XYZ file of C-alpha atoms in Angstrom:
599
model
C -14.894 16.541 -4.825
C -11.269 15.667 -4.311
C -9.501 13.911 -7.372
C -6.457 12.640 -5.515
C -2.583 12.756 -6.892
C -0.175 10.464 -8.151
C 0.463 8.371 -4.550
C 3.516 9.511 -3.097
C 6.883 7.619 -2.777
C 8.466 9.383 -0.342
C 9.635 7.683 2.813
C 6.374 8.710 5.332
C 8.895 8.302 8.474
C 11.963 9.179 9.654
C 13.381 5.972 11.613
C 16.778 7.669 12.758
C 14.981 10.337 14.421
C 13.270 7.618 16.792
C 15.674 7.461 19.727
C 15.388 11.080 20.189
C 11.814 11.265 19.573
C 11.624 8.311 22.191
C 13.811 10.309 24.668
C 11.173 13.307 24.333
C 8.395 11.213 24.984
C 10.134 9.574 28.406
C 10.778 13.530 29.205
C 6.841 13.894 28.586
C 5.686 10.709 30.684
C 8.301 12.163 33.730
C 6.345 14.801 34.242
C 3.165 12.798 34.312
C 4.818 10.403 36.614
C 3.911 7.563 34.875
C 5.880 4.541 33.303
C 5.013 4.433 30.263
C 2.993 5.301 27.000
C 0.385 3.721 24.368
C 1.248 5.040 20.984
C -1.420 3.228 18.310
C -1.705 3.109 14.894
C -5.227 4.293 15.311
C -6.762 8.030 15.341
C -10.204 9.056 17.027
C -12.290 7.335 14.338
C -10.714 4.085 15.478
C -9.777 3.860 11.751
C -6.823 1.504 9.948
C -6.304 4.722 7.413
C -5.574 7.512 9.051
C -5.026 11.401 8.055
C -1.193 12.235 8.223
C -2.050 14.551 11.380
C -2.241 10.793 13.238
C 0.261 8.915 12.003
C 1.939 9.384 15.569
C 3.358 5.645 15.643
C 5.248 5.916 12.183
C 6.813 9.644 13.292
C 7.750 7.929 16.838
C 9.093 4.499 15.758
C 9.268 4.821 11.786
C 7.637 1.708 11.247
C 4.526 2.765 8.151
C 2.160 -0.596 8.565
C -1.316 -0.006 9.203
C -2.045 -2.115 12.189
C 0.341 -1.953 15.406
C 1.521 0.242 18.412
C 4.344 0.979 20.532
C 4.782 0.637 24.142
C 7.085 3.052 25.531
C 8.504 2.329 29.197
C 11.520 4.199 30.546
C 14.117 1.563 29.853
C 12.748 -0.267 26.988
C 10.038 -0.160 24.197
C 8.151 -2.436 21.922
C 6.413 -2.133 18.807
C 3.456 -4.416 18.368
C 3.147 -5.897 14.651
C 1.625 -8.530 13.243
C 2.863 -11.446 10.475
C 1.788 -8.888 7.463
C 4.511 -6.296 8.750
C 7.252 -9.061 10.980
C 9.704 -7.944 7.818
C 8.861 -4.189 7.385
C 9.596 -3.324 11.040
C 12.272 -5.026 11.424
C 13.449 -2.716 8.052
C 11.892 0.703 9.559
C 12.851 0.724 13.199
C 16.005 1.328 14.870
C 17.277 -0.818 18.134
C 15.805 1.454 20.765
C 12.327 -0.411 19.725
C 12.116 -4.336 19.898
C 9.468 -5.602 17.530
C 6.876 -8.059 19.145
C 4.596 -10.781 17.131
C 1.086 -9.798 17.728
C -1.387 -11.035 18.674
C 0.572 -13.892 19.654
C 2.073 -11.629 22.650
C -0.559 -9.598 23.912
C -0.091 -5.816 24.881
C -1.271 -7.114 28.767
C 1.131 -10.189 28.375
C 4.217 -8.183 27.352
C 3.275 -5.453 30.147
C 3.178 -8.273 32.901
C 6.702 -9.385 31.816
C 8.553 -6.073 31.727
C 6.607 -3.220 33.778
C 7.591 -3.239 37.381
C 4.880 -3.641 39.841
C 2.831 -0.368 40.613
C 3.751 0.742 36.980
C 1.747 3.296 35.996
C 0.959 3.541 31.996
C -0.780 5.888 29.820
C -2.646 5.992 27.445
C -4.526 8.763 25.269
C -8.785 7.811 25.637
C -9.219 9.143 22.347
C -7.254 6.579 20.576
C -8.232 3.429 22.678
C -11.882 1.515 22.323
C -13.444 0.640 25.482
C -13.233 -3.039 24.820
C -9.790 -3.029 24.733
C -8.919 -1.191 27.675
C -11.592 -2.730 30.300
C -9.656 -6.095 28.756
C -6.088 -4.841 29.696
C -6.710 -3.215 33.069
C -8.539 -6.269 34.116
C -5.445 -8.495 32.981
C -3.022 -6.187 34.260
C -4.516 -5.387 37.721
C -3.454 -8.268 39.469
C 0.036 -7.579 38.934
C -0.504 -4.004 39.907
C 0.026 -1.855 36.873
C -2.287 0.545 36.321
C -3.529 2.540 32.650
C -3.424 5.494 33.676
C -5.866 8.412 31.126
C -4.030 11.295 30.248
C -3.943 13.567 27.144
C -2.047 12.646 24.349
C 1.756 12.613 25.148
C 3.173 12.471 21.195
C 0.893 15.875 20.220
C 2.807 17.593 22.880
C 5.931 16.683 21.196
C 5.223 16.650 17.255
C 6.078 20.117 16.951
C 5.605 19.878 12.714
C 2.494 17.885 13.238
C 0.607 18.442 10.096
C -3.257 20.061 10.778
C -6.460 18.199 10.943
C -8.096 17.941 7.304
C -10.715 19.914 6.092
C -11.984 18.596 2.690
C -15.536 19.238 2.103
C -17.687 16.207 1.981
C -20.197 15.519 -0.877
C -23.491 13.598 -1.653
C -23.189 9.474 -2.804
C -25.677 9.761 -5.267
C -28.667 7.053 -5.186
C -28.100 5.621 -8.348
C -24.981 4.059 -6.900
C -25.852 3.770 -3.150
C -28.948 2.177 -4.476
C -31.127 2.842 -0.388
C -31.777 6.234 0.591
C -30.934 7.733 3.625
C -34.383 8.083 5.107
C -34.647 4.466 4.687
C -31.220 3.567 6.125
C -32.299 5.264 9.446
C -35.573 4.482 9.329
C -33.927 0.552 9.233
C -31.590 1.144 12.242
C -33.745 3.683 14.206
C -36.567 0.679 13.894
C -34.088 -1.958 15.436
C -33.605 0.471 18.803
C -36.814 0.472 19.358
C -36.885 -3.286 19.201
C -34.192 -3.972 21.713
C -36.072 -0.442 23.951
C -32.622 1.580 23.078
C -33.191 5.440 23.532
C -30.145 6.379 20.978
C -27.120 5.101 19.519
C -23.338 6.371 19.345
C -21.594 6.027 16.421
C -18.071 6.922 16.016
C -16.560 4.853 12.819
C -17.228 7.644 10.267
C -17.527 4.400 7.346
C -20.925 3.922 9.140
C -21.605 7.480 8.511
C -21.147 7.830 5.181
C -23.289 4.285 4.438
C -26.066 5.512 6.858
C -26.589 9.356 5.307
C -24.942 8.223 1.876
C -22.219 10.593 2.022
C -18.391 10.825 1.349
C -15.302 12.566 1.904
C -11.598 13.228 1.504
C -10.451 13.173 4.935
C -7.810 10.636 4.448
C -5.818 9.172 1.332
C -7.434 6.634 -1.307
C -10.925 6.254 1.229
C -13.629 8.115 0.694
C -14.009 9.216 4.203
C -14.913 12.457 5.990
C -14.064 12.786 9.724
C -17.364 13.311 11.792
C -19.529 11.757 14.660
C -23.283 10.875 15.048
C -25.886 10.195 17.692
C -29.494 8.289 16.177
C -32.489 8.728 18.218
C -35.102 5.127 18.014
C -37.615 8.491 16.471
C -35.061 8.372 13.287
C -33.756 11.662 14.088
C -29.801 12.116 13.632
C -27.642 14.467 14.753
C -24.456 15.024 13.262
C -21.120 16.228 14.739
C -18.897 17.057 11.945
C -16.279 20.481 10.941
C -18.882 23.373 9.503
C -16.798 23.955 6.660
C -16.897 20.604 5.632
C -21.141 20.299 4.756
C -21.447 23.240 1.650
C -22.533 20.488 -0.631
C -24.685 18.174 1.647
C -26.555 20.367 3.552
C -29.256 20.505 0.903
C -29.302 17.113 0.170
C -29.013 15.490 3.772
C -32.731 14.019 5.427
C -34.843 16.500 7.082
C -34.560 14.748 10.322
C -30.717 15.181 10.602
C -29.337 17.629 12.512
C -25.779 19.679 11.796
C -23.474 21.044 14.666
C -20.096 21.429 14.972
C -17.495 18.594 16.216
C -16.671 20.323 19.295
C -20.248 19.835 20.567
C -20.468 16.493 20.430
C -18.912 15.303 23.995
C -21.754 17.813 25.702
C -24.340 16.233 23.447
C -23.855 12.908 25.008
C -23.862 14.129 28.507
C -28.121 15.034 27.298
C -28.409 11.614 26.335
C -31.035 9.308 27.936
C -30.947 5.826 29.071
C -29.910 3.212 27.364
C -27.936 4.097 24.701
C -26.561 1.712 22.698
C -22.948 1.382 21.869
C -20.199 -0.866 20.526
C -17.409 -1.341 22.845
C -15.244 -2.738 20.457
C -15.376 0.370 18.149
C -16.415 3.192 20.579
C -13.100 5.592 22.025
C -12.632 5.148 25.531
C -12.851 8.684 26.569
C -17.029 8.431 24.422
C -17.854 5.754 27.376
C -15.684 8.183 30.418
C -17.807 11.063 29.266
C -21.570 8.857 29.632
C -20.411 7.373 32.691
C -20.046 10.907 34.175
C -23.506 11.757 33.267
C -24.836 8.936 34.741
C -26.290 7.728 31.043
C -26.269 3.682 30.893
C -24.958 1.928 28.537
C -26.064 -0.885 26.590
C -23.203 -2.753 24.936
C -24.169 -4.768 21.606
C -23.172 -5.462 18.409
C -22.718 -2.730 15.938
C -26.047 -2.769 13.464
C -24.923 -0.785 10.161
C -21.969 -3.476 10.051
C -23.996 -6.121 8.352
C -26.654 -3.991 6.172
C -23.566 -2.233 4.796
C -21.417 -5.420 4.116
C -24.596 -6.898 2.434
C -24.492 -5.109 -0.774
C -28.154 -4.365 -1.709
C -29.226 -5.280 -5.846
C -28.161 -1.517 -7.175
C -25.038 -2.069 -5.490
C -23.873 -5.639 -6.700
C -24.876 -4.133 -10.055
C -22.589 -1.072 -10.287
C -19.725 -3.263 -8.474
C -19.942 -5.892 -11.785
C -19.440 -2.482 -13.824
C -16.391 -1.179 -11.875
C -14.654 -4.508 -12.199
C -15.191 -4.891 -15.498
C -13.553 -1.599 -16.635
C -11.254 -2.002 -13.503
C -10.225 -5.663 -15.268
C -9.647 -4.008 -18.874
C -7.173 -1.202 -17.253
C -5.126 -4.870 -15.585
C -5.337 -5.923 -19.177
C -3.692 -2.945 -20.993
C -1.436 -3.114 -18.098
C -0.109 -6.421 -18.295
C 0.504 -6.068 -21.478
C 2.529 -3.293 -21.163
C 4.521 -4.804 -18.609
C 5.325 -7.854 -20.617
C 6.535 -5.518 -23.373
C 9.043 -3.711 -21.612
C 12.661 -3.969 -21.938
C 15.019 -4.929 -18.216
C 17.369 -3.088 -17.534
C 16.231 0.677 -16.500
C 12.610 -0.529 -14.868
C 11.915 0.198 -11.510
C 8.635 -0.753 -9.049
C 7.911 3.362 -9.220
C 8.002 3.004 -13.185
C 5.457 0.221 -12.743
C 3.384 1.800 -10.214
C 3.012 4.828 -12.390
C 2.271 3.521 -15.401
C -0.568 1.649 -13.744
C -2.195 4.667 -12.226
C -2.031 6.606 -15.499
C -3.762 3.416 -17.233
C -6.300 3.508 -14.363
C -6.287 7.603 -15.010
C -7.695 7.119 -18.339
C -10.933 6.584 -16.783
C -12.899 9.201 -15.840
C -14.801 7.492 -13.449
C -11.789 7.090 -11.379
C -11.826 9.123 -8.107
C -8.168 7.728 -6.645
C -6.733 4.167 -6.311
C -8.532 2.277 -3.173
C -4.877 1.934 -1.203
C -1.320 2.335 -2.265
C -0.241 0.298 -4.974
C 2.127 -2.761 -3.660
C 4.534 -2.689 -6.861
C 6.929 -5.607 -5.641
C 10.140 -7.528 -7.094
C 12.347 -10.071 -5.950
C 12.716 -9.603 -1.916
C 10.732 -6.802 -1.643
C 7.669 -9.386 -2.796
C 8.508 -11.189 0.276
C 7.073 -8.305 2.264
C 2.891 -8.413 2.180
C 2.361 -4.633 2.662
C 5.304 -3.262 1.083
C 5.270 -0.059 -0.474
C 7.744 1.490 -2.481
C 9.796 4.276 -1.384
C 12.376 6.216 -3.257
C 14.893 4.412 -0.800
C 13.234 1.281 -1.131
C 12.668 1.276 -5.093
C 14.616 -1.303 -7.386
C 15.181 -2.331 -10.605
C 13.077 -5.490 -12.297
C 15.218 -8.144 -12.657
C 15.268 -11.084 -15.443
C 14.587 -14.524 -13.277
C 12.312 -12.477 -10.582
C 8.929 -12.513 -9.776
C 6.975 -8.941 -10.034
C 4.111 -8.694 -7.531
C 1.496 -6.049 -7.545
C -1.292 -5.206 -5.533
C -3.224 -2.186 -6.523
C -7.261 -0.967 -6.833
C -8.965 1.533 -7.882
C -11.966 4.008 -6.432
C -14.558 4.519 -8.857
C -18.592 5.971 -7.491
C -20.245 2.730 -8.558
C -16.956 0.275 -6.477
C -14.021 -0.118 -5.013
C -11.676 -2.501 -6.367
C -8.534 -4.792 -5.350
C -6.643 -7.016 -7.317
C -3.029 -8.758 -6.971
C -1.694 -10.550 -9.806
C 2.039 -12.117 -9.488
C 4.280 -11.787 -12.794
C 6.872 -13.830 -14.022
C 10.090 -11.422 -15.124
C 12.018 -13.761 -17.169
C 12.420 -17.453 -16.767
C 11.251 -19.072 -13.152
C 12.525 -21.333 -10.782
C 10.856 -24.846 -10.377
C 10.606 -23.564 -6.496
C 9.238 -20.594 -7.405
C 6.435 -22.349 -10.582
C 5.228 -25.135 -7.699
C 4.599 -22.313 -5.201
C 2.970 -20.113 -7.737
C 0.318 -22.990 -8.603
C -0.170 -23.778 -4.901
C -1.233 -20.354 -3.879
C -3.517 -20.405 -7.683
C -4.757 -24.052 -6.179
C -5.830 -22.397 -2.863
C -7.065 -19.514 -4.772
C -9.695 -21.899 -6.652
C -10.681 -23.683 -4.419
C -11.853 -21.094 -1.860
C -13.870 -19.683 -5.560
C -15.562 -23.213 -6.367
C -16.877 -23.790 -2.943
C -20.386 -23.915 -2.184
C -21.534 -23.642 1.531
C -24.446 -24.010 3.839
C -25.775 -20.982 5.079
C -24.199 -20.277 8.354
C -20.563 -20.648 7.354
C -17.582 -18.343 8.290
C -14.524 -17.438 6.957
C -13.089 -19.270 9.574
C -14.411 -22.252 8.278
C -12.862 -21.713 4.442
C -9.189 -20.590 4.917
C -8.367 -23.371 5.292
C -9.364 -24.484 1.783
C -6.769 -21.792 0.429
C -4.192 -23.418 2.464
C -4.428 -26.808 1.914
C -2.088 -27.584 -1.450
C 0.672 -25.150 0.837
C 0.169 -27.482 3.757
C 0.723 -30.378 1.906
C 4.836 -29.461 1.490
C 4.908 -27.754 4.933
C 4.150 -23.973 3.097
C 1.591 -21.037 4.521
C 1.532 -17.892 4.567
C 0.671 -15.772 7.903
C -2.133 -13.441 6.686
C -5.279 -13.858 6.570
C -7.538 -15.544 3.371
C -9.620 -12.318 2.623
C -11.047 -9.312 3.989
C -14.513 -7.616 3.471
C -14.462 -4.662 0.975
C -16.542 -1.787 0.421
C -18.741 0.092 -2.286
C -16.792 3.292 -2.938
C -15.822 2.940 0.936
C -12.667 1.029 2.463
C -11.168 -1.685 0.744
C -10.918 -2.836 4.146
C -14.329 -3.448 5.444
C -16.109 -5.593 8.195
C -17.371 -7.833 9.527
C -16.677 -10.739 6.899
C -13.368 -11.960 6.175
C -11.647 -15.529 5.359
C -9.317 -16.174 8.457
C -8.099 -18.540 11.586
C -9.868 -15.717 13.227
C -13.374 -15.972 13.939
C -16.227 -13.720 12.288
C -19.459 -13.285 11.305
C -21.423 -16.067 8.628
C -21.547 -15.043 5.084
C -24.891 -13.645 4.207
C -25.875 -12.762 0.620
C -24.207 -9.257 -1.238
C -20.945 -9.414 0.806
C -18.135 -9.510 -1.128
C -14.932 -10.457 0.238
C -11.323 -10.477 -1.161
C -9.388 -14.049 -1.899
C -5.953 -14.077 -1.728
C -3.627 -16.614 -0.649
C 0.232 -16.033 -0.689
C 3.339 -17.662 -0.084
C 6.376 -15.463 0.904
C 9.828 -16.450 0.835
C 11.807 -13.891 2.942
C 14.598 -12.399 1.105
C 13.947 -14.497 -2.116
C 10.531 -13.748 -3.391
C 6.726 -13.665 -2.653
C 4.109 -14.572 -4.555
C -0.141 -13.661 -3.828
C -2.965 -13.786 -7.031
C -6.373 -12.170 -5.525
C -9.551 -11.841 -6.946
C -12.792 -10.284 -4.992
C -15.797 -12.245 -5.188
C -19.247 -12.006 -4.212
C -21.556 -14.054 -1.818
C -24.526 -15.764 -3.869
C -26.967 -18.090 -3.090
C -26.383 -20.972 -4.601
C -28.442 -22.495 -7.435
C -30.253 -25.923 -5.566
C -33.530 -26.064 -6.114
C -34.030 -29.320 -3.172
C -32.185 -26.884 -0.821
C -32.200 -22.557 -0.636
C -29.855 -22.587 2.144
C -26.994 -22.791 0.598
C -24.531 -20.113 -0.683
C -21.683 -19.750 -3.367
C -19.011 -17.752 -4.747
C -19.362 -15.376 -7.826
C -15.649 -14.329 -9.181
C -15.833 -10.278 -9.645
C -12.078 -10.082 -10.910
C -11.796 -11.124 -14.377
C -8.085 -10.425 -15.086
C -5.478 -13.488 -16.942
C -3.349 -15.125 -14.287
C 0.568 -15.721 -15.613
C 0.224 -18.961 -17.270
C 4.036 -19.306 -17.517
C 3.839 -20.180 -13.472
C 1.654 -22.698 -13.833
C 3.059 -26.474 -13.096
C 0.183 -28.438 -14.918
C 1.021 -31.775 -12.738
C 0.023 -30.198 -10.078
C -3.489 -29.534 -11.018
C -6.599 -31.709 -10.878
C -8.914 -31.881 -14.095
C -11.071 -29.682 -12.068
C -8.715 -26.743 -11.564
C -7.621 -26.799 -15.146
C -11.179 -26.755 -16.343
C -11.346 -23.619 -13.646
C -8.581 -21.847 -15.466
C -9.494 -22.206 -18.751
C -13.079 -21.269 -17.928
C -12.078 -18.004 -16.316
C -9.490 -16.900 -19.320
C -12.280 -17.782 -21.537
C -14.459 -15.259 -19.503
C -11.706 -12.553 -19.315
C -11.606 -13.006 -23.005
C -14.880 -12.348 -23.544
C -15.246 -9.518 -21.151
C -12.497 -7.360 -22.378
C -11.549 -8.260 -26.181
C -13.348 -5.404 -27.286
C -12.446 -2.873 -23.948
C -8.772 -2.674 -24.759
C -5.990 -1.550 -27.430
C -5.182 -3.776 -30.295
C -1.742 -4.117 -28.718
C -3.358 -5.445 -25.618
C -6.144 -7.487 -27.968
C -2.802 -9.624 -29.546
C -2.156 -10.043 -25.951
C -5.026 -11.185 -24.202
C -5.520 -13.800 -26.874
C -2.628 -15.640 -25.889
C -2.820 -15.525 -22.110
C -5.887 -16.777 -21.862
C -5.209 -19.724 -24.457
C -6.264 -23.266 -22.445
C -3.701 -24.852 -20.891
């Protein structure tokens, strides 16, 4: 398996080239007699994390966020981003592109307002889902606007587009997975038989990785291998994958798994018997078209892999606890190191490199789980800030330092954010820090009945902020995979709807507050959903905190806390000390004792 290099601090896009590239795109639109073209962030696997080859949105516009899309018309172009990226998109794009708040303004609404009647808007059917295209076409049709399938116009004009990744796949050992691929295939195929479905088309690599207990290195920081699959109701599985990736997994896959070149996938679709189960929210529109042309009837259903993958088994849970304890000790060493640094030359890049070097002392580390967010002062107000050599700044006294990072270990995926005081802090910063902490504690302490969704929990993280007219634009928490994606659905804590929480789910708890141009605060732990200890009622859940790293007491305003919150903080810090004292260096041990003293 490939061991990742340090993250790159080079600027990943060229915003200044955006206008000329937009002009080239419009020339291709003219050749195709199109009035517009949609450029999404996603690849054909509908992933949040994509390979350099698929960074079409960044190449065209300069915007490097993990979500969004661009619509280019003949006379104007818009980049759609959510609340996490409203500051970033302004900094990364030129006037040729207008930023649009999404989903407050949808693609369909924008097209209705900006495209002329009769406009033909092109799209690559491999990069958009069946659900998205069908909804968009229904909405814009009354206004004479049509969505037209075409090949990818960006690929035509991107002369030095990177190659398709060819990293080999590798097996994920049963001692980490906790359930064999045979058992998983049997479980999902049994569901297909119960639903009287002949087969299921699987186009999400993370689903195949979980199902077959394989991993890969086709995208940075997420151990995925690009592949597609078809699971038959009898348990046979056809895996479509580039042959050069399969050398180390051929002898470990179950007998019922048949390997095929990725190029044979569309042909295989035409031979399927009806009905075939598909998830319209993730299925590429091109796959739906192929099935339709072959007269294969589809059954639109929820993804049956999402929940089993999200609900970690007992082996995965035990391994997750190990990885979080290991990573927590690293974070203690890091925070102790940061507190001893002399200001004047220390930069955001220095901080990110120091943290990764500490993580790399563990032989179990295979990669970081995402590019470290190492953000000081005003940069901390950008929730998904990625430091580059151009944006890098020196840490200054009186500012906060926000570090959001994680590791990819065979036994787990970690994600933690701590905001650290660099010198004395203002009353405004300390009060905001404390209110964010109150929200994090409120979620951590919750017990809740079965059937509760993250949407119902989200307000607990915001109540202390709302009380003084403050809020944060991103969700409170996202699901986390087990040596898979650090952002894994379907569970989440946010205003948006999602499934009910179930035992074994791992979710982040990360409220924040951001004052654009001045500072940003976020405190994040990972939580595990467990059965609550009520003898009289077994239908309740609670959260077990997996992350144990001290929270900076220098910014806690004790007068804003109630007694239960003070007890929680002191108990939490007591556990941090107990777990890590023997794991850290002597210098860190002294720091840890002080950092965990009761408030």
